[in-house]
PDB file of C-alpha atoms in Angstrom:
ATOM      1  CA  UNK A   1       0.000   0.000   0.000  1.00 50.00           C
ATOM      2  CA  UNK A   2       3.144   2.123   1.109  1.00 46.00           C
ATOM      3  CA  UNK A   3       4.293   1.887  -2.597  1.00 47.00           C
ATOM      4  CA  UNK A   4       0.732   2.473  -4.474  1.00 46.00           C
ATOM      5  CA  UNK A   5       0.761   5.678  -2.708  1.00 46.00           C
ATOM      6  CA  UNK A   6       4.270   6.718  -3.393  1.00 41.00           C
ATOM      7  CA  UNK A   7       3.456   6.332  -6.931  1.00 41.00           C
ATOM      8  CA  UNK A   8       0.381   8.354  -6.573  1.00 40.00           C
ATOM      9  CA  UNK A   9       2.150  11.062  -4.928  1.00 41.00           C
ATOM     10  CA  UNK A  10       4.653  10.777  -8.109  1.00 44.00           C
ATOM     11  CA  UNK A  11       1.872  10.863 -10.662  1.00 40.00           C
ATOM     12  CA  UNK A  12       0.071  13.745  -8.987  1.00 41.00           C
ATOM     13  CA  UNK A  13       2.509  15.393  -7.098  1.00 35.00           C
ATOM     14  CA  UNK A  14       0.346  15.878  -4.028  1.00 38.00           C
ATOM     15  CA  UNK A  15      -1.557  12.923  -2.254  1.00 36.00           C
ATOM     16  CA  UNK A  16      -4.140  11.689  -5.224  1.00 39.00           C
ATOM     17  CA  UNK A  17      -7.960  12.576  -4.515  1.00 40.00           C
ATOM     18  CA  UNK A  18     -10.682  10.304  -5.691  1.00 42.00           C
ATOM     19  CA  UNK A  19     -13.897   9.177  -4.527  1.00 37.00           C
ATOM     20  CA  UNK A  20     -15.256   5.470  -3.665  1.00 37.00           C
ATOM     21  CA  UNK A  21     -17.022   5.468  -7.148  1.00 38.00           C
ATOM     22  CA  UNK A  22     -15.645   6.777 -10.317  1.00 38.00           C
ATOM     23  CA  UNK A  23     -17.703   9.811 -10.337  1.00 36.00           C
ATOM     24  CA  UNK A  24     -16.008  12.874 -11.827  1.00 36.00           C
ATOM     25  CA  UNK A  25     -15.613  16.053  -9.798  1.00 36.00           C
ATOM     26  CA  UNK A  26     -19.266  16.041  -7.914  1.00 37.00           C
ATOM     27  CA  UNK A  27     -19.618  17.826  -4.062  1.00 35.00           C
ATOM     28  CA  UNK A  28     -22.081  15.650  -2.031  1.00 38.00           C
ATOM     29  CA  UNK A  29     -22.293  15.669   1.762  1.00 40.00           C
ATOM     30  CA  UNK A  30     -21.719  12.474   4.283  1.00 32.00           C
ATOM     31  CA  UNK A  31     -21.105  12.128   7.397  1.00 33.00           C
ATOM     32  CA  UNK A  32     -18.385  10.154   9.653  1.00 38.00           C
ATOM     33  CA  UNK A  33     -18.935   6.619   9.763  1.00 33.00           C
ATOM     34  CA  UNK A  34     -17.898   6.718  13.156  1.00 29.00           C
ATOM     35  CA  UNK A  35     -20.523   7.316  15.639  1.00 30.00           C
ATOM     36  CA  UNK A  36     -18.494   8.460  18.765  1.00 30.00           C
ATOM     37  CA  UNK A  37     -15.737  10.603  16.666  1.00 32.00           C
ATOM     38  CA  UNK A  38     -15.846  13.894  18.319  1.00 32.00           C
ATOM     39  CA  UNK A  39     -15.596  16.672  15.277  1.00 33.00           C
ATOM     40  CA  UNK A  40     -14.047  20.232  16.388  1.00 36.00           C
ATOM     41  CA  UNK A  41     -15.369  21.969  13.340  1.00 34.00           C
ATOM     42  CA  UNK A  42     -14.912  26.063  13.236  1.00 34.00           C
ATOM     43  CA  UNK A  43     -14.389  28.988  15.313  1.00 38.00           C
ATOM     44  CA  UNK A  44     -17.573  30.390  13.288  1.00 44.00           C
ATOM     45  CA  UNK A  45     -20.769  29.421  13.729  1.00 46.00           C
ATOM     46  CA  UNK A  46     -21.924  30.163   9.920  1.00 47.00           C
ATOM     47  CA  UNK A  47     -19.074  27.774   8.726  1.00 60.00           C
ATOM     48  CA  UNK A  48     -21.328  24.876  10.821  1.00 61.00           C
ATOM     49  CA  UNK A  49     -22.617  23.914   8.071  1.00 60.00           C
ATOM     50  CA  UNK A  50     -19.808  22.945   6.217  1.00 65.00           C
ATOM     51  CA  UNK A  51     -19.283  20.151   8.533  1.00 61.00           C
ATOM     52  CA  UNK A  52     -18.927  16.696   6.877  1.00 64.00           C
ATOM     53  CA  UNK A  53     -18.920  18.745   2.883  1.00 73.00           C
ATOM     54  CA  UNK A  54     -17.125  16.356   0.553  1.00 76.00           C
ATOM     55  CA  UNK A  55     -16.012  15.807  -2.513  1.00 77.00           C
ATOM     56  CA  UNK A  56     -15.139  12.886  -4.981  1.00 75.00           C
ATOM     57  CA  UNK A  57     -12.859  12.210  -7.731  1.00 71.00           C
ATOM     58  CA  UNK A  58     -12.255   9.250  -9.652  1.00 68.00           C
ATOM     59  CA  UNK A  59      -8.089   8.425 -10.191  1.00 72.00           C
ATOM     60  CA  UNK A  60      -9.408   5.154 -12.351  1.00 71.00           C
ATOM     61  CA  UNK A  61      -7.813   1.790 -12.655  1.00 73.00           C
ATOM     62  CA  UNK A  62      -9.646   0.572  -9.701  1.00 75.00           C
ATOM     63  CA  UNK A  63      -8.108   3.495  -7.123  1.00 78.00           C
ATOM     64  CA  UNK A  64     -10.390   6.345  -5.728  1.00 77.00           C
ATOM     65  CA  UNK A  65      -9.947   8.008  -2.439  1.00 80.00           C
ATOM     66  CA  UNK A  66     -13.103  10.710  -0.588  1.00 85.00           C
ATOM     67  CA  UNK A  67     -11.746  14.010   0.813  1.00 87.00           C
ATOM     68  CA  UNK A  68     -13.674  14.370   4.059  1.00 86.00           C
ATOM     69  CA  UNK A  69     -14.023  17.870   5.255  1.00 85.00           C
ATOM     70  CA  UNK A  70     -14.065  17.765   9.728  1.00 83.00           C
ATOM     71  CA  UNK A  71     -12.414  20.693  10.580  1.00 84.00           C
ATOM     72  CA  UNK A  72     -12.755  24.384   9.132  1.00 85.00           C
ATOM     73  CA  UNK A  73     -11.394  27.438  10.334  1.00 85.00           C
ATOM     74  CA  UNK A  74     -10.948  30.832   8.802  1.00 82.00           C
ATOM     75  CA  UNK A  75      -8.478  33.497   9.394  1.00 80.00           C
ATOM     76  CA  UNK A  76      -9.245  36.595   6.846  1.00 75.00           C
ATOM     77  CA  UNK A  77      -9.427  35.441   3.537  1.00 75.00           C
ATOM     78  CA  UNK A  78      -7.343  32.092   4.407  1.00 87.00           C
ATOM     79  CA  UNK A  79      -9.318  29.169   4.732  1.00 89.00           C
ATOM     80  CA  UNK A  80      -7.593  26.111   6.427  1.00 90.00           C
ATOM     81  CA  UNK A  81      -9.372  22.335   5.869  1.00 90.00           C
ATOM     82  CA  UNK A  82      -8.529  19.388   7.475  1.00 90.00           C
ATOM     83  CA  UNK A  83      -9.690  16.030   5.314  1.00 89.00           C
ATOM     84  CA  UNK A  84      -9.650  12.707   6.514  1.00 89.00           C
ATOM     85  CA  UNK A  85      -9.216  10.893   3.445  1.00 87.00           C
ATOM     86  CA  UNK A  86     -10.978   7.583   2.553  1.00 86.00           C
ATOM     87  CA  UNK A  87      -8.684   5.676   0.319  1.00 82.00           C
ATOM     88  CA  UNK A  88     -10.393   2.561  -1.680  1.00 81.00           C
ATOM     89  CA  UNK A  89      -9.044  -0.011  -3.818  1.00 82.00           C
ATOM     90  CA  UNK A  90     -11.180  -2.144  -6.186  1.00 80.00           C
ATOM     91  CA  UNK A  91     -14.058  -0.271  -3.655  1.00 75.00           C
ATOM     92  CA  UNK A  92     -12.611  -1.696  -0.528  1.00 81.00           C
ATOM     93  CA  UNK A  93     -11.511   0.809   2.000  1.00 85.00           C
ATOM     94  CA  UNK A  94      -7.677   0.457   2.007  1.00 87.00           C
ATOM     95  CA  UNK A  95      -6.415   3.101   4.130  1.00 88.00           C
ATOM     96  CA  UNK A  96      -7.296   6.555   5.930  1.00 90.00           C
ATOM     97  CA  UNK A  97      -5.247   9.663   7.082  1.00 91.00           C
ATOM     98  CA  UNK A  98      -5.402  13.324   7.493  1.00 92.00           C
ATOM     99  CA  UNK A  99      -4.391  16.228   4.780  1.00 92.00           C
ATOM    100  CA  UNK A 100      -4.829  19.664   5.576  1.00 94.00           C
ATOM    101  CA  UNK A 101      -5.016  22.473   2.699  1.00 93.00           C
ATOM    102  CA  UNK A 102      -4.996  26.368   2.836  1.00 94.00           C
ATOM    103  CA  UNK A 103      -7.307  28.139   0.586  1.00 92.00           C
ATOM    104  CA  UNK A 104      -6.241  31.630  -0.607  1.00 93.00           C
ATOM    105  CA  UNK A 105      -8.922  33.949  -2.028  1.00 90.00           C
ATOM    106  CA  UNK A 106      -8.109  37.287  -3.694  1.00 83.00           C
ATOM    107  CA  UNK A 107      -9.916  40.328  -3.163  1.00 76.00           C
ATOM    108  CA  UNK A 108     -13.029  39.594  -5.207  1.00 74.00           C
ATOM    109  CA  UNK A 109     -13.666  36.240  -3.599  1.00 80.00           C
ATOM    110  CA  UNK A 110     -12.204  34.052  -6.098  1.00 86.00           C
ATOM    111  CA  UNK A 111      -9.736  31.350  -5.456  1.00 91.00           C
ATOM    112  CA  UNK A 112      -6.082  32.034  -5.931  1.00 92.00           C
ATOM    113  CA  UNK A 113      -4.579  29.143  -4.720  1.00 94.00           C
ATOM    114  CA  UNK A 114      -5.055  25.958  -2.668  1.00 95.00           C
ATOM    115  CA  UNK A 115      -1.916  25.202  -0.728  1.00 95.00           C
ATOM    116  CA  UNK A 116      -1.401  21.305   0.766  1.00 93.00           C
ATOM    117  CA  UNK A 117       0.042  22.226   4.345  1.00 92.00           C
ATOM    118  CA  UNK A 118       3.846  21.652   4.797  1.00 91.00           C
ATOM    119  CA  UNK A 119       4.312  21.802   1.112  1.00 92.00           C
ATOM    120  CA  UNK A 120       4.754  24.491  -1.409  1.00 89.00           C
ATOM    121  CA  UNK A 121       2.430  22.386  -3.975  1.00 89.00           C
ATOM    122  CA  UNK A 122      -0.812  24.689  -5.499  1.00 92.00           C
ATOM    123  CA  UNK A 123      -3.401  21.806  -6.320  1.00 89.00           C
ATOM    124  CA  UNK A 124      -4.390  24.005  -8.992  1.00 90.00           C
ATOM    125  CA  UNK A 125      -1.615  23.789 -10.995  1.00 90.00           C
ATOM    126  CA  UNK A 126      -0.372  20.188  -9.950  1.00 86.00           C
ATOM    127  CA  UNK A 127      -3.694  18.389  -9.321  1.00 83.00           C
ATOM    128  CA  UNK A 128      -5.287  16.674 -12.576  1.00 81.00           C
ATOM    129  CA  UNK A 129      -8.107  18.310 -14.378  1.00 79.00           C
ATOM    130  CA  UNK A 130     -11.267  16.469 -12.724  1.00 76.00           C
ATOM    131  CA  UNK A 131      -9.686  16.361  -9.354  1.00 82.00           C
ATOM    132  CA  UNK A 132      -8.860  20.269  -9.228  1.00 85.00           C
ATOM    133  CA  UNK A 133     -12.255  21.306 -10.580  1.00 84.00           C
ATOM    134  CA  UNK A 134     -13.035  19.201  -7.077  1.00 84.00           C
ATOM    135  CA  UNK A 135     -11.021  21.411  -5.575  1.00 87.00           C
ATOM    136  CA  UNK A 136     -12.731  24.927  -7.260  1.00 88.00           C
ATOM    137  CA  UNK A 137     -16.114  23.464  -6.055  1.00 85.00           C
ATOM    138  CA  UNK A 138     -15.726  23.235  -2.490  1.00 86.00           C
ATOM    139  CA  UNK A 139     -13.689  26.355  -2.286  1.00 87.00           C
ATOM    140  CA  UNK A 140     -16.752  27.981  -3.418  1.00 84.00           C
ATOM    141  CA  UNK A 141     -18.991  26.489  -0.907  1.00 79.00           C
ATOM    142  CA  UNK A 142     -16.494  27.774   1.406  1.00 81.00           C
ATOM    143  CA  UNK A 143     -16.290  31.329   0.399  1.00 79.00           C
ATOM    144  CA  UNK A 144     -20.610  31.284   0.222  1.00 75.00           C
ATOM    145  CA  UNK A 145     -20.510  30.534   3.657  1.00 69.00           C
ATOM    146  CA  UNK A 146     -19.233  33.353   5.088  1.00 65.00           C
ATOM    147  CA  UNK A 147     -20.601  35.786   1.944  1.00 61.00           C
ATOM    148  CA  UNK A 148     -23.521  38.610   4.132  1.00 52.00           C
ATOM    149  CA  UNK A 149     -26.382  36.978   2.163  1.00 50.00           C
ATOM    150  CA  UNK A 150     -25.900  33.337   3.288  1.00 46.00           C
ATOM    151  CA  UNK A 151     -24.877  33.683   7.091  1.00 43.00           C
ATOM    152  CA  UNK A 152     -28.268  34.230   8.386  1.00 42.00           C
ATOM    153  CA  UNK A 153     -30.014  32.389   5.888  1.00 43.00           C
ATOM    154  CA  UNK A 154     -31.556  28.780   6.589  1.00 45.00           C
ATOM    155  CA  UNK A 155     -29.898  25.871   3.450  1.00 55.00           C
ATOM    156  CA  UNK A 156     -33.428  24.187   1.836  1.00 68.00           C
ATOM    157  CA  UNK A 157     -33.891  20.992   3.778  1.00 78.00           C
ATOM    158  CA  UNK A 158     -31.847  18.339   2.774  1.00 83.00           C
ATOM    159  CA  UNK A 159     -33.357  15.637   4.718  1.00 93.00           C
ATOM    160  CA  UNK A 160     -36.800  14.829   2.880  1.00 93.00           C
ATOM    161  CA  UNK A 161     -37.944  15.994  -0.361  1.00 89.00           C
ATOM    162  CA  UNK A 162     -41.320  17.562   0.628  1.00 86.00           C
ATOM    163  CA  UNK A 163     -40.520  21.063   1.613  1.00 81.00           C
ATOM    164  CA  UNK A 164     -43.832  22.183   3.955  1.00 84.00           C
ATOM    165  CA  UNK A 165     -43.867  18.116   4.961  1.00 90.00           C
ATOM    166  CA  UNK A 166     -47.312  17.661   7.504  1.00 92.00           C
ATOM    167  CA  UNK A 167     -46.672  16.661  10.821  1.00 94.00           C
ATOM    168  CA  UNK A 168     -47.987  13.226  12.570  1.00 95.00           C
ATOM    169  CA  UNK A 169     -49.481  13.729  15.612  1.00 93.00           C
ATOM    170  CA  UNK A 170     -48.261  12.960  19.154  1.00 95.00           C
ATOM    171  CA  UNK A 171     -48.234  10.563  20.877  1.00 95.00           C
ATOM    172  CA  UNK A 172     -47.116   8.462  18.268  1.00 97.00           C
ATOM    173  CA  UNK A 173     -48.019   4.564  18.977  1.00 96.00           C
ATOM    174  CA  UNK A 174     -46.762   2.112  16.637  1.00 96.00           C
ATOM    175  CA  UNK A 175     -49.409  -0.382  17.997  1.00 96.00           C
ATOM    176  CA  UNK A 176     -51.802   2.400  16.430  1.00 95.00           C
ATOM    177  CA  UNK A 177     -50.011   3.111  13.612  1.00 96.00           C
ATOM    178  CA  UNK A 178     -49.694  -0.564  12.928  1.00 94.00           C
ATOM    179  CA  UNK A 179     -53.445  -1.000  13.578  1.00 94.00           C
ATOM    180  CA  UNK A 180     -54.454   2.000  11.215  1.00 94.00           C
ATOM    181  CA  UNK A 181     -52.626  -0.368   8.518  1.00 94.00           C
ATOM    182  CA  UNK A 182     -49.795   2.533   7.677  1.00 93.00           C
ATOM    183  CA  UNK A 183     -52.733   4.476   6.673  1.00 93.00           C
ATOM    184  CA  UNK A 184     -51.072   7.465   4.706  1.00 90.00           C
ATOM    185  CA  UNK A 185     -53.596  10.002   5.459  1.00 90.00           C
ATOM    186  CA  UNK A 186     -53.470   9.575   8.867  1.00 93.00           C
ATOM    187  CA  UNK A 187     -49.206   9.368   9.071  1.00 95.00           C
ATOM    188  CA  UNK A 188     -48.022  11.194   5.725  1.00 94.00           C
ATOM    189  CA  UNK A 189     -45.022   9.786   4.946  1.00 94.00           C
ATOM    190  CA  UNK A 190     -42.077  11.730   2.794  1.00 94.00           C
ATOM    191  CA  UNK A 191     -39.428  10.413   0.141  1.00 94.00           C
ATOM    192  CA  UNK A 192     -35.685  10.778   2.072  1.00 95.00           C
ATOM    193  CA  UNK A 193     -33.059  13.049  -0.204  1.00 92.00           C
ATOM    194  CA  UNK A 194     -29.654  11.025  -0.924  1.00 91.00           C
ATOM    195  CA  UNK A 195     -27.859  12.749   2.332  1.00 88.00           C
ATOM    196  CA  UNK A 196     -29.672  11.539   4.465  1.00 93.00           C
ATOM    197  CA  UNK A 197     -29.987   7.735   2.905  1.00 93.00           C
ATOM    198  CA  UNK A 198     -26.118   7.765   2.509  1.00 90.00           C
ATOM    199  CA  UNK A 199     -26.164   8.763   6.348  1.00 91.00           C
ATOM    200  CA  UNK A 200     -27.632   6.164   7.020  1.00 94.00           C
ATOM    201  CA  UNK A 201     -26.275   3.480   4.926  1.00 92.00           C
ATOM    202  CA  UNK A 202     -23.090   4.670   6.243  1.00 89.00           C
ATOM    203  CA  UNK A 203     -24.336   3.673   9.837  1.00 91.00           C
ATOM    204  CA  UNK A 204     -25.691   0.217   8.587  1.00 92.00           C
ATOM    205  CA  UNK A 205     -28.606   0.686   7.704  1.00 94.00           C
ATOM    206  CA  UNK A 206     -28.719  -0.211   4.170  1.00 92.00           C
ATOM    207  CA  UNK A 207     -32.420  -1.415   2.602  1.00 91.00           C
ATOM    208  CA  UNK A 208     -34.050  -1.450  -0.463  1.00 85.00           C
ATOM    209  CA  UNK A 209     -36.958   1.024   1.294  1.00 92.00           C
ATOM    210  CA  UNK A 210     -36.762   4.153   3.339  1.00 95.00           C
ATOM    211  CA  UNK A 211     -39.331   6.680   4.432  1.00 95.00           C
ATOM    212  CA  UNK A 212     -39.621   9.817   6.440  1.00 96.00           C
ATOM    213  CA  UNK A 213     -42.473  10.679   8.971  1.00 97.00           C
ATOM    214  CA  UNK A 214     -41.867  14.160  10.286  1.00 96.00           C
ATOM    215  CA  UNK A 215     -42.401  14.417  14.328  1.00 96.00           C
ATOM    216  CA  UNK A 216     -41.563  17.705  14.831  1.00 94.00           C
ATOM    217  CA  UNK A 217     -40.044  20.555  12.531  1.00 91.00           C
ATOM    218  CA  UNK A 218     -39.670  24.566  13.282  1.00 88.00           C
ATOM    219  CA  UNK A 219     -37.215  27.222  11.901  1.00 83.00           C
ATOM    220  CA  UNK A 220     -34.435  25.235  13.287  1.00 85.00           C
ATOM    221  CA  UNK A 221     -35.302  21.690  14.824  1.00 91.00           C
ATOM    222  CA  UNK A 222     -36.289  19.001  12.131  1.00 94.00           C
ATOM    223  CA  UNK A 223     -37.264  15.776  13.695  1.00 97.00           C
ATOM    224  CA  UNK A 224     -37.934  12.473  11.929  1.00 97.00           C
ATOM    225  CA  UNK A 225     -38.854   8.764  12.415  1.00 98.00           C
ATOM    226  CA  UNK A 226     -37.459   6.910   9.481  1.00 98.00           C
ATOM    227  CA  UNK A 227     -38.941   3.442   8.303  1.00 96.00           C
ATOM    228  CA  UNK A 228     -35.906   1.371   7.109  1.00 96.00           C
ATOM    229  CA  UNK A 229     -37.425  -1.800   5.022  1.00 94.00           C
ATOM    230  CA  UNK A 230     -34.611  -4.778   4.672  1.00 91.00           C
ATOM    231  CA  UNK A 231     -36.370  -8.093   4.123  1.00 89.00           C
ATOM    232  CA  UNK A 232     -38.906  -8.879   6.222  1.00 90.00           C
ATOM    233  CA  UNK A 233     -37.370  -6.668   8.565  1.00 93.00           C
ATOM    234  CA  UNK A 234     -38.543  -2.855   9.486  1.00 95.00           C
ATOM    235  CA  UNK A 235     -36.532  -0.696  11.518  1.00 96.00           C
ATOM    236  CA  UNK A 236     -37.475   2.533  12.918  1.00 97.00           C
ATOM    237  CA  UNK A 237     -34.363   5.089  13.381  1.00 97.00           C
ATOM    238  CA  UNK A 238     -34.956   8.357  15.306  1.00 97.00           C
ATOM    239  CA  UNK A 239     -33.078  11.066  13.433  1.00 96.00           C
ATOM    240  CA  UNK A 240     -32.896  14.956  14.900  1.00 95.00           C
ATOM    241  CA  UNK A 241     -31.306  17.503  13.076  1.00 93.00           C
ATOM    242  CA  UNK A 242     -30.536  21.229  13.735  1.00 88.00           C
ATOM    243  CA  UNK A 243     -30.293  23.714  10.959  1.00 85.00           C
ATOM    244  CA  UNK A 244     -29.513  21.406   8.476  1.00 85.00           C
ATOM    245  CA  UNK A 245     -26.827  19.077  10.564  1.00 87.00           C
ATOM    246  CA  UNK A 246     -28.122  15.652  11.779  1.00 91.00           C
ATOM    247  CA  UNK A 247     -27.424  15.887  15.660  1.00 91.00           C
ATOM    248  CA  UNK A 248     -28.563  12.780  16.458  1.00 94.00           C
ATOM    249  CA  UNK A 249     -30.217   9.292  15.956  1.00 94.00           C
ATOM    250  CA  UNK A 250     -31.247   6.262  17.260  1.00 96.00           C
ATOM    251  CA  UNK A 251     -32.766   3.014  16.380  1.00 97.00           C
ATOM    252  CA  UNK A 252     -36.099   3.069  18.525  1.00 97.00           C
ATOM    253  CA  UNK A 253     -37.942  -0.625  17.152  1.00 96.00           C
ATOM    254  CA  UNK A 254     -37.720  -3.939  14.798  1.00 96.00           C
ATOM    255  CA  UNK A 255     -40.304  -5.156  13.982  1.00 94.00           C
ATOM    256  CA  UNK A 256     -40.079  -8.480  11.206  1.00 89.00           C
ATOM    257  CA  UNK A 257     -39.446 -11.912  14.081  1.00 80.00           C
ATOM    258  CA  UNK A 258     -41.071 -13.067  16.925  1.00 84.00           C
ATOM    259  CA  UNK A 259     -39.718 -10.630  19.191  1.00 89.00           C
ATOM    260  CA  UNK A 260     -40.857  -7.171  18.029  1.00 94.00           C
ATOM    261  CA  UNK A 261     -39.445  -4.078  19.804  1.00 96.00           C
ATOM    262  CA  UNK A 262     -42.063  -1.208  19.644  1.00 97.00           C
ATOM    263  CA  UNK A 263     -42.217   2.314  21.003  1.00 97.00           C
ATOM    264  CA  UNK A 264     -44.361   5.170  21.634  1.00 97.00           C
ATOM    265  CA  UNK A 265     -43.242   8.931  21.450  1.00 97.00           C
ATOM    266  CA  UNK A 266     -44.971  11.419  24.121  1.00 96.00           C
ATOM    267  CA  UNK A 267     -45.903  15.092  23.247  1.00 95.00           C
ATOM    268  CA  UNK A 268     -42.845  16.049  25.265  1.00 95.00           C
ATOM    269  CA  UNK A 269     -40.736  13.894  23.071  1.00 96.00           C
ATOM    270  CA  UNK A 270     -40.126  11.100  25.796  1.00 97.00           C
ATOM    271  CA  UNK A 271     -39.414   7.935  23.855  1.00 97.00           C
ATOM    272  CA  UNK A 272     -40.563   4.504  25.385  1.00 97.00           C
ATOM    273  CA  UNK A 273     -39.703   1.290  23.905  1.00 97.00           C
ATOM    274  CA  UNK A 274     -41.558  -2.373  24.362  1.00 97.00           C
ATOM    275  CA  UNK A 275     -40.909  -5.716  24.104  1.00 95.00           C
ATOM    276  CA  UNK A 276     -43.984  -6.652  21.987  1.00 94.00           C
ATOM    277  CA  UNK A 277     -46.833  -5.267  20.101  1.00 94.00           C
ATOM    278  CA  UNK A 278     -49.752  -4.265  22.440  1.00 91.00           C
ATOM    279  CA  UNK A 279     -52.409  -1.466  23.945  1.00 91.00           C
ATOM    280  CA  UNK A 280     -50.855  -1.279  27.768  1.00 89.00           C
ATOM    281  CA  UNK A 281     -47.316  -2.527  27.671  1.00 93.00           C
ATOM    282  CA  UNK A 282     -44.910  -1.570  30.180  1.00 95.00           C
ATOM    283  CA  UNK A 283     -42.038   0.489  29.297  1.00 95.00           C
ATOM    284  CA  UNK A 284     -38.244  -1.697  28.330  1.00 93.00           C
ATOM    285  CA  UNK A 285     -36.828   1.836  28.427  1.00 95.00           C
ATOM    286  CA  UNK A 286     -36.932   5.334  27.835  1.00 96.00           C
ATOM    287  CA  UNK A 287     -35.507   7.942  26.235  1.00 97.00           C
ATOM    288  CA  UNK A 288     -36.170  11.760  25.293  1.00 96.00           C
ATOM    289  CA  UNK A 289     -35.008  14.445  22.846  1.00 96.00           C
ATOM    290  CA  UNK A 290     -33.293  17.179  24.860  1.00 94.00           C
ATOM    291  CA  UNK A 291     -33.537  20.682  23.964  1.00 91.00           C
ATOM    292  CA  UNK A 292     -30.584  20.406  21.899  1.00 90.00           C
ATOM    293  CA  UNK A 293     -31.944  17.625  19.952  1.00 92.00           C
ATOM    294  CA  UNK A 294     -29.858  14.717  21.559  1.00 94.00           C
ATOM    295  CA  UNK A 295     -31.670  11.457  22.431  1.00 95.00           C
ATOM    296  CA  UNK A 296     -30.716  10.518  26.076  1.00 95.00           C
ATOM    297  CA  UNK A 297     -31.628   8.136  28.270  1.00 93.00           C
ATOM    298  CA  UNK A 298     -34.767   9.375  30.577  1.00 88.00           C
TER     299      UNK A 298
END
């Protein structure tokens, strides 16, 4: 492995960036696989939401590599990244380490030069076409960040596709829900968008069926109960999100053998969870949603 990347390094000068699938130059978000990785982000709250940005860039021949962004901090017009970067062989991970690049913006915003730290290497005059135009894109998302007209402005959702999605009403049983047949009308349901399905395939929960039923949303808490069909297996995953960042989740019932875990969520957002599927069941355990939209245990 110690030699493939010494070649790389030859070939491209700085450490080769690619993505797990030979897509060319495309900015998608994801988020660490790792479910107790602390992130130190920014020193700015408005650069929040670049948390987790990433791009992807094919190098071909069966070698790709995903530039994760998880740390951003700004000082003037100098941006300074830290990646961890995904490495993949044939589409199995094959290694993972940390690159950090300066970003250098001139006095009308646009990019100058993109510096890999403890080098004097500009990826955009080293790196490979598809892999600096990579490069171009998330510096812009950067520089939007911070621009007047973006700081105080809510991103779209990028959670569900609906964008004024209804409600269900609390408390939501499952025994009731399951009872009502899945009745639609009763508990709309909303198509997930591809962040939040790669979130969660990420965290194993990969199925060919997801769905969305929104339990609580305002101008900056989104809450949702996602149905996760694998098999004859449905999970239920609790995810809470904050201005556009998924804070939190957790799997809440299973439903699909003869041991069904169920669950019932209370107006105040208290989560209890059942062995079985029944009217007056005594709580397993219980959780709630805090007020900064982390699910603890009550």
């Amino acid at each position: 492995m110690q030699t493939n990347r010494l070649i790389f390094l030859n070939i491209l000068i700085v450490l080769l960036i690619g993505c797990k699938k030979e897509t060319n130059a495309q900015n998608r978000d994801i988020l660490d696989t790792v479910k107790t990785k602390k992130i130190e982000v920014s020193k700015t709250n408005y650069l929040e939401s670049l948390r987790y940005k990433s791009f992807v860039v094919s190098c071909g021949g069966g070698c790709a590599m995903t530039y994760i962004a998880n740390n951003v901090e700004k000082d003037n017009s100098v941006f300074k990244v830290k990646f961890t970067v995904e490495m993949y062989t044939n589409e199995q991970l094959s290694d993972t380490y940390n690159e950090t690049y300066l970003f250098f913006y001139d006095q009308t915003g646009k990019i100058s030069k993109i510096i890999l730290e403890g080098t004097k290497n500009n990826a955009l005059e080293t790196l490979p076409s598809g892999a600096r135009r990579s490069f171009i894109e998330f510096s812009q998302n950067l520089i939007k960040a911070t621009s007047p007209d973006n700081q105080n402005k809510s991103e779209e959702n990028k959670f569900i596709v609906e964008k004024n999605p209804k409600k269900v009403n609390l408390p939501f049983s499952f025994y009731d829900y399951f009872n009502d047949d899945y009745s639609e009308s009763k508990y709309p349901n909303y198509e997930l968008k591809p962040f939040l399905i790669d979130f969660l395939k990420n965290n194993s929960y990969d199925a060919e069926t997801y769905k969305g039923l929104v339990i609580h949303s305002d101008e900056n808490f989104l809450y949702l109960l996602i149905s996760i069909l694998r098999g004859d297996s449905e999970y239920f995953v609790l995810v809470t999100t904050k201005n556009n960042v998924i804070i939190d989740y957790k799997e809440i019932g299973l439903i699909g053998d003869e041991n069904p875990v169920t669950f019932k969520i209370l107006p105040n957002f208290i989560i209890e969870r059942y062995n079985g599927n029944g009217p007056n069941l005594n709580a397993l355990e219980k959780f709630k949603i805090n007020e900064a939209g982390k699910i603890i245990k009550e």
